[in-house]
Amino acid sequence: MTLFRATVLDTPDDPFTGGALRADDDCGLLVEDGVVTARGPFGALRHEHPGTEVLDLREGLLLPGLVDTHVHFPQVRVIGGLGMPLLDWLERCALPEEMRLADVEVARGVARDFVTGLVDAGTTTALVFGSHFAPAVDVMFEAAQVWGLRVTTGLVTSDRVLPEPLLTTPERAHEESLGLAARWHGKGRLRYAVTPRFSLSASDAVLESCAATFGALDDAWFTSHVNENVREVEEVGRLFGGASYVDTYDRHGLVTRRSVLAHDVHPTDAELATLAARGASVAHCPTSNAALGSGLFPMRRHVEAGVRVAMGSDVGAGTGFSMLKEGLQAYFAQRLLGDDGLPLTSTHLLWLCTVAGADALGLAGEVGDLSVGRQLDAIWLLPQAGSPLAVGLANATSAEDALSKVFALGTTADVGGVWVGGDQIAAGRWRRPPVP
Ligand SMILES: [Zn+2]
């Protein structure tokens, strides 16, 4: 049992429907077996639990662990390939790198680099886009297990358009996916995600095999891409006889409450209505959208249509693992949309990077905020003394203002500690050593 003592900021109530930031100075969080069992003024909790070990985090801020709902594990080493639109970037940067994961030892090193990136950024829960090679997906699951991260991932499947080594057949995709799920789905914090790369590279036969896999697994997740780039959207329409991009998945029963589709920069109103009716979520990936020139995300249309929206880094088209940076970029994108944009406060940004992600992944009862009953997944922001963020926090006029400074100025270097389920897995430059 441990009593955390900190300034705690979180968003238990949805700011898109009027919820406010919850900011508690000198807050106590009593943590037992990884779960927050009491929360209140530190002095009162201390009085009730006089012998309990106290973890004094009063310097800096304690936030919920960050949630990344769209991040590609095989692309960690190609972050930063700027200057290309989506299809050129895939051909020149992403796909050549993804082919290297045919070698499981390469995949093991990539998985180590990837998980280190997540941990250092304070991302404690992630929906991870896997590899086209089943042994590489096994090593990704292994790496997530070593660190204790909450990871949902799976085999990426395709049967056309991509280079030949990345292609599979519907039968092989189904068999390998079920094998991976049998080894990993529901094991600790790990879950399986059925993952066709995108309709552009997945024929109806592959999507049908995805539906069979999805139907065979209890509580598995579904993820893919949708409406990212204008040229891509046109090509998908041509390949599927004029069907909308969302319909290419929906007609196979793949758009559900347990589905997360990345991007959706160019949706029709009918597609938004389908996503809302099914309860599906969209992973908004703003640094990727800007880096590839994909467009400005129509968040207002999503929110007004009732579509769930969460955040993704989209590493490696996105420019890093920091969900704080994604939050800031989401704010920028809405500003640049003018009257069509949705004005976002720092409270919206924290919600999008925590509770909204947990909700998209069906984990809102477990993580996303630091209420009683939640797992203690948290990050401790501790900027270096004298840094612009430290100066900003010292001079903040309110908790919302302090949180704005966190999104404007915070980087992965400001993450001074990371906990998952009450276990500390990183502290500054220290990381819990991987088990051999
Ligand atoms: Zn992606």
Short mmCIF file of C-alpha atoms and ligand atoms in Angstrom, two decimals:
data_model
loop_
_atom_site.label_atom_id
_atom_site.label_comp_id
_atom_site.label_asym_id
_atom_site.label_seq_id
_atom_site.Cartn_x
_atom_site.Cartn_y
_atom_site.Cartn_z
CA MET A 1 0.00 0.00 0.00
CA THR A 2 1.36 3.43 -0.98
CA LEU A 3 0.04 6.94 -0.46
CA PHE A 4 0.85 9.19 -3.43
CA ARG A 5 1.07 12.89 -2.60
CA ALA A 6 0.89 15.26 -5.58
CA THR A 7 -0.92 17.97 -7.50
CA VAL A 8 -3.25 15.81 -9.58
CA LEU A 9 -4.89 16.92 -12.84
CA ASP A 10 -7.40 14.70 -14.66
CA THR A 11 -10.68 14.79 -16.59
CA PRO A 12 -13.30 12.41 -15.19
CA ASP A 13 -16.09 14.35 -16.96
CA ASP A 14 -16.26 14.91 -20.72
CA PRO A 15 -15.39 18.57 -21.49
CA PHE A 16 -17.24 18.30 -24.83
CA THR A 17 -20.44 18.03 -22.78
CA GLY A 18 -19.55 20.55 -20.09
CA GLY A 19 -17.12 18.65 -17.86
CA ALA A 20 -14.41 20.65 -16.11
CA LEU A 21 -10.79 19.94 -15.32
CA ARG A 22 -10.37 18.28 -11.91
CA ALA A 23 -7.33 19.84 -10.24
CA ASP A 24 -6.43 18.89 -6.68
CA ASP A 25 -3.48 20.48 -4.89
CA ASP A 26 -1.81 18.38 -2.23
CA CYS A 27 -3.97 15.43 -3.20
CA GLY A 28 -3.59 11.99 -1.69
CA LEU A 29 -4.11 8.81 -3.72
CA LEU A 30 -4.10 5.61 -1.72
CA VAL A 31 -2.95 2.76 -3.98
CA GLU A 32 -3.45 -0.90 -3.08
CA ASP A 33 -2.52 -3.72 -5.47
CA GLY A 34 -2.24 -1.19 -8.26
CA VAL A 35 -5.71 0.29 -7.75
CA VAL A 36 -6.66 3.73 -6.38
CA THR A 37 -8.74 2.84 -3.30
CA ALA A 38 -9.09 6.30 -1.77
CA ARG A 39 -8.62 9.88 -2.96
CA GLY A 40 -8.82 13.15 -1.05
CA PRO A 41 -6.83 15.85 0.74
CA PHE A 42 -3.45 14.36 1.64
CA GLY A 43 -3.69 15.44 5.28
CA ALA A 44 -6.96 13.59 5.80
CA LEU A 45 -5.76 10.40 4.10
CA ARG A 46 -2.50 10.54 6.06
CA HIS A 47 -4.49 10.75 9.27
CA GLU A 48 -6.53 7.68 8.31
CA HIS A 49 -3.46 5.67 7.21
CA PRO A 50 -0.64 6.82 9.50
CA GLY A 51 1.77 3.94 8.83
CA THR A 52 1.51 3.90 5.05
CA GLU A 53 4.54 4.64 2.90
CA VAL A 54 4.25 8.10 1.31
CA LEU A 55 5.52 8.91 -2.18
CA ASP A 56 6.05 12.66 -2.19
CA LEU A 57 5.55 14.03 -5.73
CA ARG A 58 4.56 17.57 -4.78
CA GLU A 59 7.07 19.11 -7.14
CA GLY A 60 5.59 18.97 -10.66
CA LEU A 61 2.22 17.50 -11.70
CA LEU A 62 0.69 14.01 -11.67
CA LEU A 63 -1.48 13.17 -14.71
CA PRO A 64 -3.15 9.95 -15.87
CA GLY A 65 -1.02 7.75 -18.13
CA LEU A 66 -1.38 8.81 -21.77
CA VAL A 67 -3.30 6.71 -24.30
CA ASP A 68 -2.16 6.39 -27.94
CA THR A 69 -4.83 4.79 -30.12
CA HIS A 70 -2.84 4.62 -33.35
CA VAL A 71 0.91 3.93 -33.47
CA HIS A 72 2.88 1.65 -35.83
CA PHE A 73 5.49 -0.49 -34.10
CA PRO A 74 7.50 -1.34 -37.27
CA GLN A 75 8.00 2.35 -38.12
CA VAL A 76 9.89 3.64 -35.07
CA ARG A 77 13.16 3.87 -37.02
CA VAL A 78 11.70 5.88 -39.93
CA ILE A 79 10.14 8.73 -37.95
CA GLY A 80 11.04 12.04 -39.58
CA GLY A 81 10.69 11.24 -43.28
CA LEU A 82 9.31 14.64 -44.24
CA GLY A 83 8.23 16.13 -47.54
CA MET A 84 6.03 13.39 -49.05
CA PRO A 85 2.30 12.70 -49.32
CA LEU A 86 0.94 9.40 -47.95
CA LEU A 87 1.39 7.04 -50.88
CA ASP A 88 4.93 8.23 -51.70
CA TRP A 89 5.89 8.09 -48.02
CA LEU A 90 4.63 4.51 -47.75
CA GLU A 91 6.59 3.47 -50.83
CA ARG A 92 9.84 5.22 -49.94
CA CYS A 93 9.92 5.17 -46.12
CA ALA A 94 7.49 2.86 -44.40
CA LEU A 95 7.17 -0.25 -46.56
CA PRO A 96 10.91 -0.90 -47.15
CA GLU A 97 11.42 -0.69 -43.38
CA GLU A 98 8.42 -2.94 -42.68
CA MET A 99 9.86 -5.61 -44.98
CA ARG A 100 12.96 -5.82 -42.75
CA LEU A 101 10.79 -7.25 -39.97
CA ALA A 102 10.70 -10.56 -41.86
CA ASP A 103 13.90 -11.18 -39.84
CA VAL A 104 12.67 -11.80 -36.30
CA GLU A 105 15.93 -10.56 -34.77
CA VAL A 106 15.47 -7.23 -36.56
CA ALA A 107 11.88 -7.19 -35.30
CA ARG A 108 13.08 -7.81 -31.74
CA GLY A 109 15.34 -4.74 -31.85
CA VAL A 110 12.60 -2.64 -33.42
CA ALA A 111 10.13 -3.75 -30.73
CA ARG A 112 12.64 -2.76 -28.04
CA ASP A 113 13.12 0.68 -29.63
CA PHE A 114 9.36 1.08 -29.99
CA VAL A 115 8.39 0.16 -26.44
CA THR A 116 11.16 2.39 -25.08
CA GLY A 117 9.64 5.25 -27.09
CA LEU A 118 6.20 4.63 -25.60
CA VAL A 119 7.48 4.41 -22.03
CA ASP A 120 9.64 7.53 -22.27
CA ALA A 121 6.65 9.49 -23.61
CA GLY A 122 4.45 8.40 -20.71
CA THR A 123 2.16 6.33 -22.93
CA THR A 124 0.82 3.54 -20.75
CA THR A 125 -1.97 2.23 -23.01
CA ALA A 126 -1.73 1.84 -26.78
CA LEU A 127 -3.54 0.36 -29.75
CA VAL A 128 -0.50 -0.68 -31.75
CA PHE A 129 -0.50 -1.31 -35.48
CA GLY A 130 1.50 -4.53 -35.78
CA SER A 131 3.64 -6.14 -38.47
CA HIS A 132 2.78 -8.14 -41.59
CA PHE A 133 4.94 -10.98 -40.15
CA ALA A 134 3.47 -13.13 -37.36
CA PRO A 135 6.82 -13.78 -35.57
CA ALA A 136 7.37 -10.00 -35.43
CA VAL A 137 3.95 -9.58 -33.78
CA ASP A 138 4.96 -12.22 -31.21
CA VAL A 139 8.05 -10.21 -30.26
CA MET A 140 5.94 -7.04 -30.00
CA PHE A 141 3.61 -8.78 -27.54
CA GLU A 142 6.66 -10.07 -25.62
CA ALA A 143 8.14 -6.57 -25.35
CA ALA A 144 4.86 -5.09 -24.12
CA GLN A 145 4.55 -7.88 -21.57
CA VAL A 146 8.06 -7.28 -20.20
CA TRP A 147 7.20 -3.65 -19.50
CA GLY A 148 3.67 -4.34 -18.34
CA LEU A 149 2.15 -1.90 -20.84
CA ARG A 150 -1.52 -2.13 -21.84
CA VAL A 151 -1.15 -3.03 -25.50
CA THR A 152 -3.69 -4.18 -28.04
CA THR A 153 -2.10 -5.29 -31.32
CA GLY A 154 -2.23 -7.89 -34.05
CA LEU A 155 -1.10 -9.17 -37.43
CA VAL A 156 -1.39 -6.65 -40.28
CA THR A 157 -2.95 -8.21 -43.37
CA SER A 158 -3.00 -7.28 -47.06
CA ASP A 159 -3.28 -9.13 -50.37
CA ARG A 160 -2.65 -6.48 -53.02
CA VAL A 161 -0.93 -3.19 -53.93
CA LEU A 162 1.94 -3.62 -51.42
CA PRO A 163 5.34 -5.25 -52.20
CA GLU A 164 5.04 -9.03 -52.45
CA PRO A 165 6.80 -9.93 -49.13
CA LEU A 166 4.07 -8.02 -47.26
CA LEU A 167 1.19 -9.92 -48.86
CA THR A 168 -0.73 -12.89 -47.50
CA THR A 169 -3.82 -14.92 -48.36
CA PRO A 170 -7.18 -14.79 -46.57
CA GLU A 171 -6.65 -18.34 -45.25
CA ARG A 172 -3.13 -17.72 -43.97
CA ALA A 173 -4.16 -14.40 -42.41
CA HIS A 174 -6.99 -16.10 -40.51
CA GLU A 175 -4.83 -19.00 -39.32
CA GLU A 176 -1.88 -16.86 -38.20
CA SER A 177 -4.18 -14.34 -36.48
CA LEU A 178 -5.93 -17.05 -34.48
CA GLY A 179 -2.54 -18.50 -33.52
CA LEU A 180 -1.33 -15.12 -32.23
CA ALA A 181 -4.58 -14.52 -30.40
CA ALA A 182 -4.37 -17.96 -28.76
CA ARG A 183 -0.89 -17.07 -27.48
CA TRP A 184 -1.57 -13.49 -26.34
CA HIS A 185 -5.21 -12.32 -26.32
CA GLY A 186 -6.38 -11.69 -22.76
CA LYS A 187 -2.97 -12.49 -21.26
CA GLY A 188 -2.42 -9.89 -18.54
CA ARG A 189 -2.82 -6.45 -20.12
CA LEU A 190 -2.48 -7.69 -23.71
CA ARG A 191 -5.30 -8.02 -26.24
CA TYR A 192 -5.61 -8.89 -29.91
CA ALA A 193 -6.56 -6.44 -32.68
CA VAL A 194 -7.73 -7.64 -36.11
CA THR A 195 -5.78 -5.34 -38.46
CA PRO A 196 -6.17 -5.16 -42.24
CA ARG A 197 -3.69 -2.47 -43.32
CA PHE A 198 -6.31 -0.47 -45.24
CA SER A 199 -8.97 -1.24 -47.84
CA LEU A 200 -6.56 -0.06 -50.53
CA SER A 201 -4.39 -3.14 -49.89
CA ALA A 202 -7.07 -5.50 -48.54
CA SER A 203 -9.55 -7.10 -50.95
CA ASP A 204 -13.03 -8.18 -49.94
CA ALA A 205 -11.63 -11.68 -49.44
CA VAL A 206 -9.12 -10.46 -46.84
CA LEU A 207 -11.74 -8.29 -45.16
CA GLU A 208 -14.04 -11.31 -45.01
CA SER A 209 -11.29 -13.34 -43.34
CA CYS A 210 -10.82 -10.42 -40.89
CA ALA A 211 -14.53 -10.64 -40.10
CA ALA A 212 -14.17 -14.38 -39.44
CA THR A 213 -11.23 -13.77 -37.09
CA PHE A 214 -13.03 -10.90 -35.35
CA GLY A 215 -16.13 -13.07 -34.90
CA ALA A 216 -14.11 -15.98 -33.51
CA LEU A 217 -12.51 -13.97 -30.68
CA ASP A 218 -14.23 -12.66 -27.56
CA ASP A 219 -13.51 -9.00 -26.86
CA ALA A 220 -10.94 -8.58 -29.61
CA TRP A 221 -10.49 -5.15 -31.20
CA PHE A 222 -10.57 -4.07 -34.85
CA THR A 223 -8.37 -1.36 -36.30
CA SER A 224 -7.41 0.01 -39.70
CA HIS A 225 -7.12 3.27 -41.64
CA VAL A 226 -9.84 5.38 -43.27
CA ASN A 227 -10.17 8.56 -45.38
CA GLU A 228 -6.61 9.75 -44.81
CA ASN A 229 -5.57 11.22 -48.16
CA VAL A 230 -7.64 12.42 -51.11
CA ARG A 231 -5.81 10.29 -53.70
CA GLU A 232 -6.10 7.22 -51.47
CA VAL A 233 -9.84 7.79 -50.96
CA GLU A 234 -10.41 8.05 -54.74
CA GLU A 235 -8.48 4.84 -55.36
CA VAL A 236 -10.45 2.94 -52.69
CA GLY A 237 -13.70 4.11 -54.33
CA ARG A 238 -12.46 2.82 -57.69
CA LEU A 239 -11.39 -0.58 -56.27
CA PHE A 240 -14.70 -1.13 -54.45
CA GLY A 241 -17.08 -0.04 -57.23
CA GLY A 242 -17.86 3.36 -55.75
CA ALA A 243 -18.42 2.23 -52.15
CA SER A 244 -17.50 4.73 -49.46
CA TYR A 245 -14.34 4.01 -47.51
CA VAL A 246 -16.24 3.36 -44.26
CA ASP A 247 -18.62 1.02 -46.12
CA THR A 248 -15.74 -1.15 -47.34
CA TYR A 249 -15.32 -2.18 -43.68
CA ASP A 250 -18.92 -1.82 -42.57
CA ARG A 251 -20.33 -4.26 -45.10
CA HIS A 252 -18.14 -6.95 -43.50
CA GLY A 253 -19.36 -6.09 -39.99
CA LEU A 254 -16.04 -4.53 -39.05
CA VAL A 255 -17.36 -1.13 -37.89
CA THR A 256 -18.43 -1.68 -34.27
CA ARG A 257 -18.04 -0.36 -30.73
CA ARG A 258 -14.75 -2.27 -30.68
CA SER A 259 -13.41 -0.62 -33.87
CA VAL A 260 -10.88 2.21 -34.11
CA LEU A 261 -10.28 3.75 -37.54
CA ALA A 262 -7.33 6.08 -37.94
CA HIS A 263 -7.46 9.55 -39.53
CA ASP A 264 -10.87 10.14 -41.18
CA VAL A 265 -9.71 13.50 -42.49
CA HIS A 266 -12.08 13.37 -45.49
CA PRO A 267 -15.37 11.74 -44.39
CA THR A 268 -18.79 12.20 -45.95
CA ASP A 269 -21.74 12.97 -43.69
CA ALA A 270 -23.12 9.50 -44.41
CA GLU A 271 -19.86 7.93 -43.23
CA LEU A 272 -19.95 9.95 -40.01
CA ALA A 273 -23.52 8.79 -39.44
CA THR A 274 -22.43 5.16 -39.88
CA LEU A 275 -19.49 5.55 -37.47
CA ALA A 276 -21.78 7.16 -34.89
CA ALA A 277 -24.52 4.55 -35.28
CA ARG A 278 -22.02 1.72 -34.79
CA GLY A 279 -20.31 3.40 -31.80
CA ALA A 280 -16.93 3.17 -33.55
CA SER A 281 -14.01 5.48 -32.72
CA VAL A 282 -11.73 7.59 -34.85
CA ALA A 283 -8.05 7.97 -33.96
CA HIS A 284 -7.11 11.56 -34.78
CA CYS A 285 -3.39 11.82 -35.65
CA PRO A 286 -2.63 15.50 -36.19
CA THR A 287 1.18 15.57 -36.57
CA SER A 288 0.91 12.83 -39.19
CA ASN A 289 -1.90 14.69 -40.99
CA ALA A 290 0.27 17.81 -41.09
CA ALA A 291 3.56 16.06 -41.97
CA LEU A 292 2.01 14.19 -44.90
CA GLY A 293 -0.16 17.15 -45.90
CA SER A 294 -3.23 14.90 -45.53
CA GLY A 295 -5.45 17.75 -44.36
CA LEU A 296 -7.04 19.35 -41.30
CA PHE A 297 -9.20 16.98 -39.25
CA PRO A 298 -12.91 17.99 -39.17
CA MET A 299 -13.32 17.49 -35.43
CA ARG A 300 -16.45 19.62 -35.21
CA ARG A 301 -18.24 17.42 -37.75
CA HIS A 302 -17.22 14.30 -35.82
CA VAL A 303 -18.33 15.66 -32.45
CA GLU A 304 -21.60 17.04 -33.83
CA ALA A 305 -22.33 13.71 -35.54
CA GLY A 306 -21.71 11.90 -32.25
CA VAL A 307 -18.57 10.02 -33.35
CA ARG A 308 -16.11 9.07 -30.61
CA VAL A 309 -12.70 10.72 -31.18
CA ALA A 310 -9.42 9.79 -29.50
CA MET A 311 -5.78 10.60 -30.28
CA GLY A 312 -2.97 8.74 -32.00
CA SER A 313 0.67 9.59 -32.67
CA ASP A 314 0.74 7.60 -35.95
CA VAL A 315 4.46 6.95 -35.54
CA GLY A 316 6.26 6.84 -38.00
CA ALA A 317 4.35 9.33 -40.21
CA GLY A 318 3.63 11.20 -36.99
CA THR A 319 6.64 13.07 -35.68
CA GLY A 320 7.23 11.23 -32.39
CA PHE A 321 5.66 9.46 -29.43
CA SER A 322 4.66 12.51 -27.40
CA MET A 323 0.91 12.68 -26.90
CA LEU A 324 1.43 16.18 -25.49
CA LYS A 325 2.70 17.21 -28.93
CA GLU A 326 -0.29 15.51 -30.59
CA GLY A 327 -2.59 17.43 -28.26
CA LEU A 328 -0.97 20.73 -29.18
CA GLN A 329 -1.11 19.89 -32.89
CA ALA A 330 -4.82 19.03 -32.55
CA TYR A 331 -5.34 22.47 -31.07
CA PHE A 332 -3.38 24.08 -33.94
CA ALA A 333 -5.40 22.21 -36.58
CA GLN A 334 -8.71 23.40 -35.13
CA ARG A 335 -7.40 26.98 -34.98
CA LEU A 336 -6.35 26.81 -38.63
CA LEU A 337 -9.83 25.65 -39.66
CA GLY A 338 -11.23 29.03 -38.66
CA ASP A 339 -15.00 28.99 -38.25
CA ASP A 340 -15.11 25.28 -39.15
CA GLY A 341 -12.73 24.41 -36.34
CA LEU A 342 -13.67 23.34 -32.83
CA PRO A 343 -12.05 25.58 -30.19
CA LEU A 344 -10.12 23.32 -27.81
CA THR A 345 -9.00 24.13 -24.27
CA SER A 346 -6.22 22.38 -22.41
CA THR A 347 -8.94 20.38 -20.61
CA HIS A 348 -10.18 19.05 -23.98
CA LEU A 349 -6.62 18.10 -24.91
CA LEU A 350 -6.05 16.15 -21.68
CA TRP A 351 -9.40 14.39 -22.11
CA LEU A 352 -8.57 13.46 -25.71
CA CYS A 353 -5.15 12.06 -24.71
CA THR A 354 -6.45 10.06 -21.72
CA VAL A 355 -10.13 9.24 -21.07
CA ALA A 356 -11.19 9.42 -24.74
CA GLY A 357 -8.48 6.93 -25.66
CA ALA A 358 -9.40 4.62 -22.79
CA ASP A 359 -13.04 4.84 -23.89
CA ALA A 360 -12.18 4.06 -27.52
CA LEU A 361 -10.42 0.93 -26.27
CA GLY A 362 -13.19 -0.11 -23.89
CA LEU A 363 -10.96 0.55 -20.87
CA ALA A 364 -12.65 3.64 -19.43
CA GLY A 365 -13.62 1.77 -16.26
CA GLU A 366 -9.99 0.84 -15.63
CA VAL A 367 -7.76 3.71 -16.74
CA GLY A 368 -7.89 7.23 -18.20
CA ASP A 369 -8.36 9.21 -14.98
CA LEU A 370 -7.26 8.87 -11.37
CA SER A 371 -10.62 8.27 -9.69
CA VAL A 372 -11.18 5.71 -6.94
CA GLY A 373 -11.45 2.27 -8.53
CA ARG A 374 -9.09 2.99 -11.43
CA GLN A 375 -5.74 1.35 -12.00
CA LEU A 376 -2.92 3.69 -11.02
CA ASP A 377 -1.59 4.46 -14.50
CA ALA A 378 0.09 7.83 -14.16
CA ILE A 379 2.86 10.12 -15.31
CA TRP A 380 4.74 12.60 -13.18
CA LEU A 381 5.70 15.74 -15.09
CA LEU A 382 8.82 17.22 -13.56
CA PRO A 383 10.41 19.87 -15.77
CA GLN A 384 14.02 20.77 -15.17
CA ALA A 385 14.34 23.79 -12.85
CA GLY A 386 14.60 27.00 -14.85
CA SER A 387 13.21 25.49 -18.07
CA PRO A 388 10.42 27.42 -19.81
CA LEU A 389 7.89 24.82 -18.62
CA ALA A 390 9.08 25.06 -15.00
CA VAL A 391 8.89 28.86 -15.22
CA GLY A 392 5.44 28.64 -16.82
CA LEU A 393 4.08 26.30 -14.16
CA ALA A 394 5.48 28.48 -11.37
CA ASN A 395 3.66 31.47 -12.87
CA ALA A 396 0.43 29.80 -13.98
CA THR A 397 -2.72 31.70 -13.05
CA SER A 398 -4.95 28.61 -12.75
CA ALA A 399 -4.85 24.85 -13.16
CA GLU A 400 -6.20 25.18 -16.73
CA ASP A 401 -3.42 27.67 -17.46
CA ALA A 402 -0.81 25.29 -16.03
CA LEU A 403 -2.21 22.52 -18.24
CA SER A 404 -2.04 24.80 -21.30
CA LYS A 405 1.64 25.31 -20.55
CA VAL A 406 2.10 21.55 -20.29
CA PHE A 407 0.70 21.09 -23.82
CA ALA A 408 2.51 24.12 -25.24
CA LEU A 409 5.92 23.36 -23.74
CA GLY A 410 5.97 19.78 -22.44
CA THR A 411 8.19 17.17 -24.06
CA THR A 412 9.06 13.57 -23.31
CA ALA A 413 12.10 14.92 -21.38
CA ASP A 414 9.68 16.37 -18.81
CA VAL A 415 8.26 12.94 -17.93
CA GLY A 416 9.85 12.30 -14.55
CA GLY A 417 8.07 9.06 -13.72
CA VAL A 418 5.71 6.50 -15.25
CA TRP A 419 3.48 3.98 -13.43
CA VAL A 420 1.29 1.22 -14.84
CA GLY A 421 -1.06 -0.58 -12.48
CA GLY A 422 0.81 0.97 -9.56
CA ASP A 423 4.22 -0.33 -10.74
CA GLN A 424 6.79 2.30 -11.58
CA ILE A 425 8.38 1.47 -14.92
CA ALA A 426 10.40 4.64 -15.54
CA ALA A 427 11.84 7.55 -13.62
CA GLY A 428 13.62 10.27 -15.54
CA ARG A 429 16.36 8.50 -17.46
CA TRP A 430 15.93 5.30 -15.47
CA ARG A 431 13.80 2.61 -17.03
CA ARG A 432 12.89 -0.63 -15.41
CA PRO A 433 15.45 -3.05 -16.91
CA PRO A 434 13.85 -5.45 -19.33
CA VAL A 435 13.67 -9.05 -18.14
CA PRO A 436 16.15 -11.11 -20.25
ZN ZN B 1 -1.32 4.69 -39.51
#
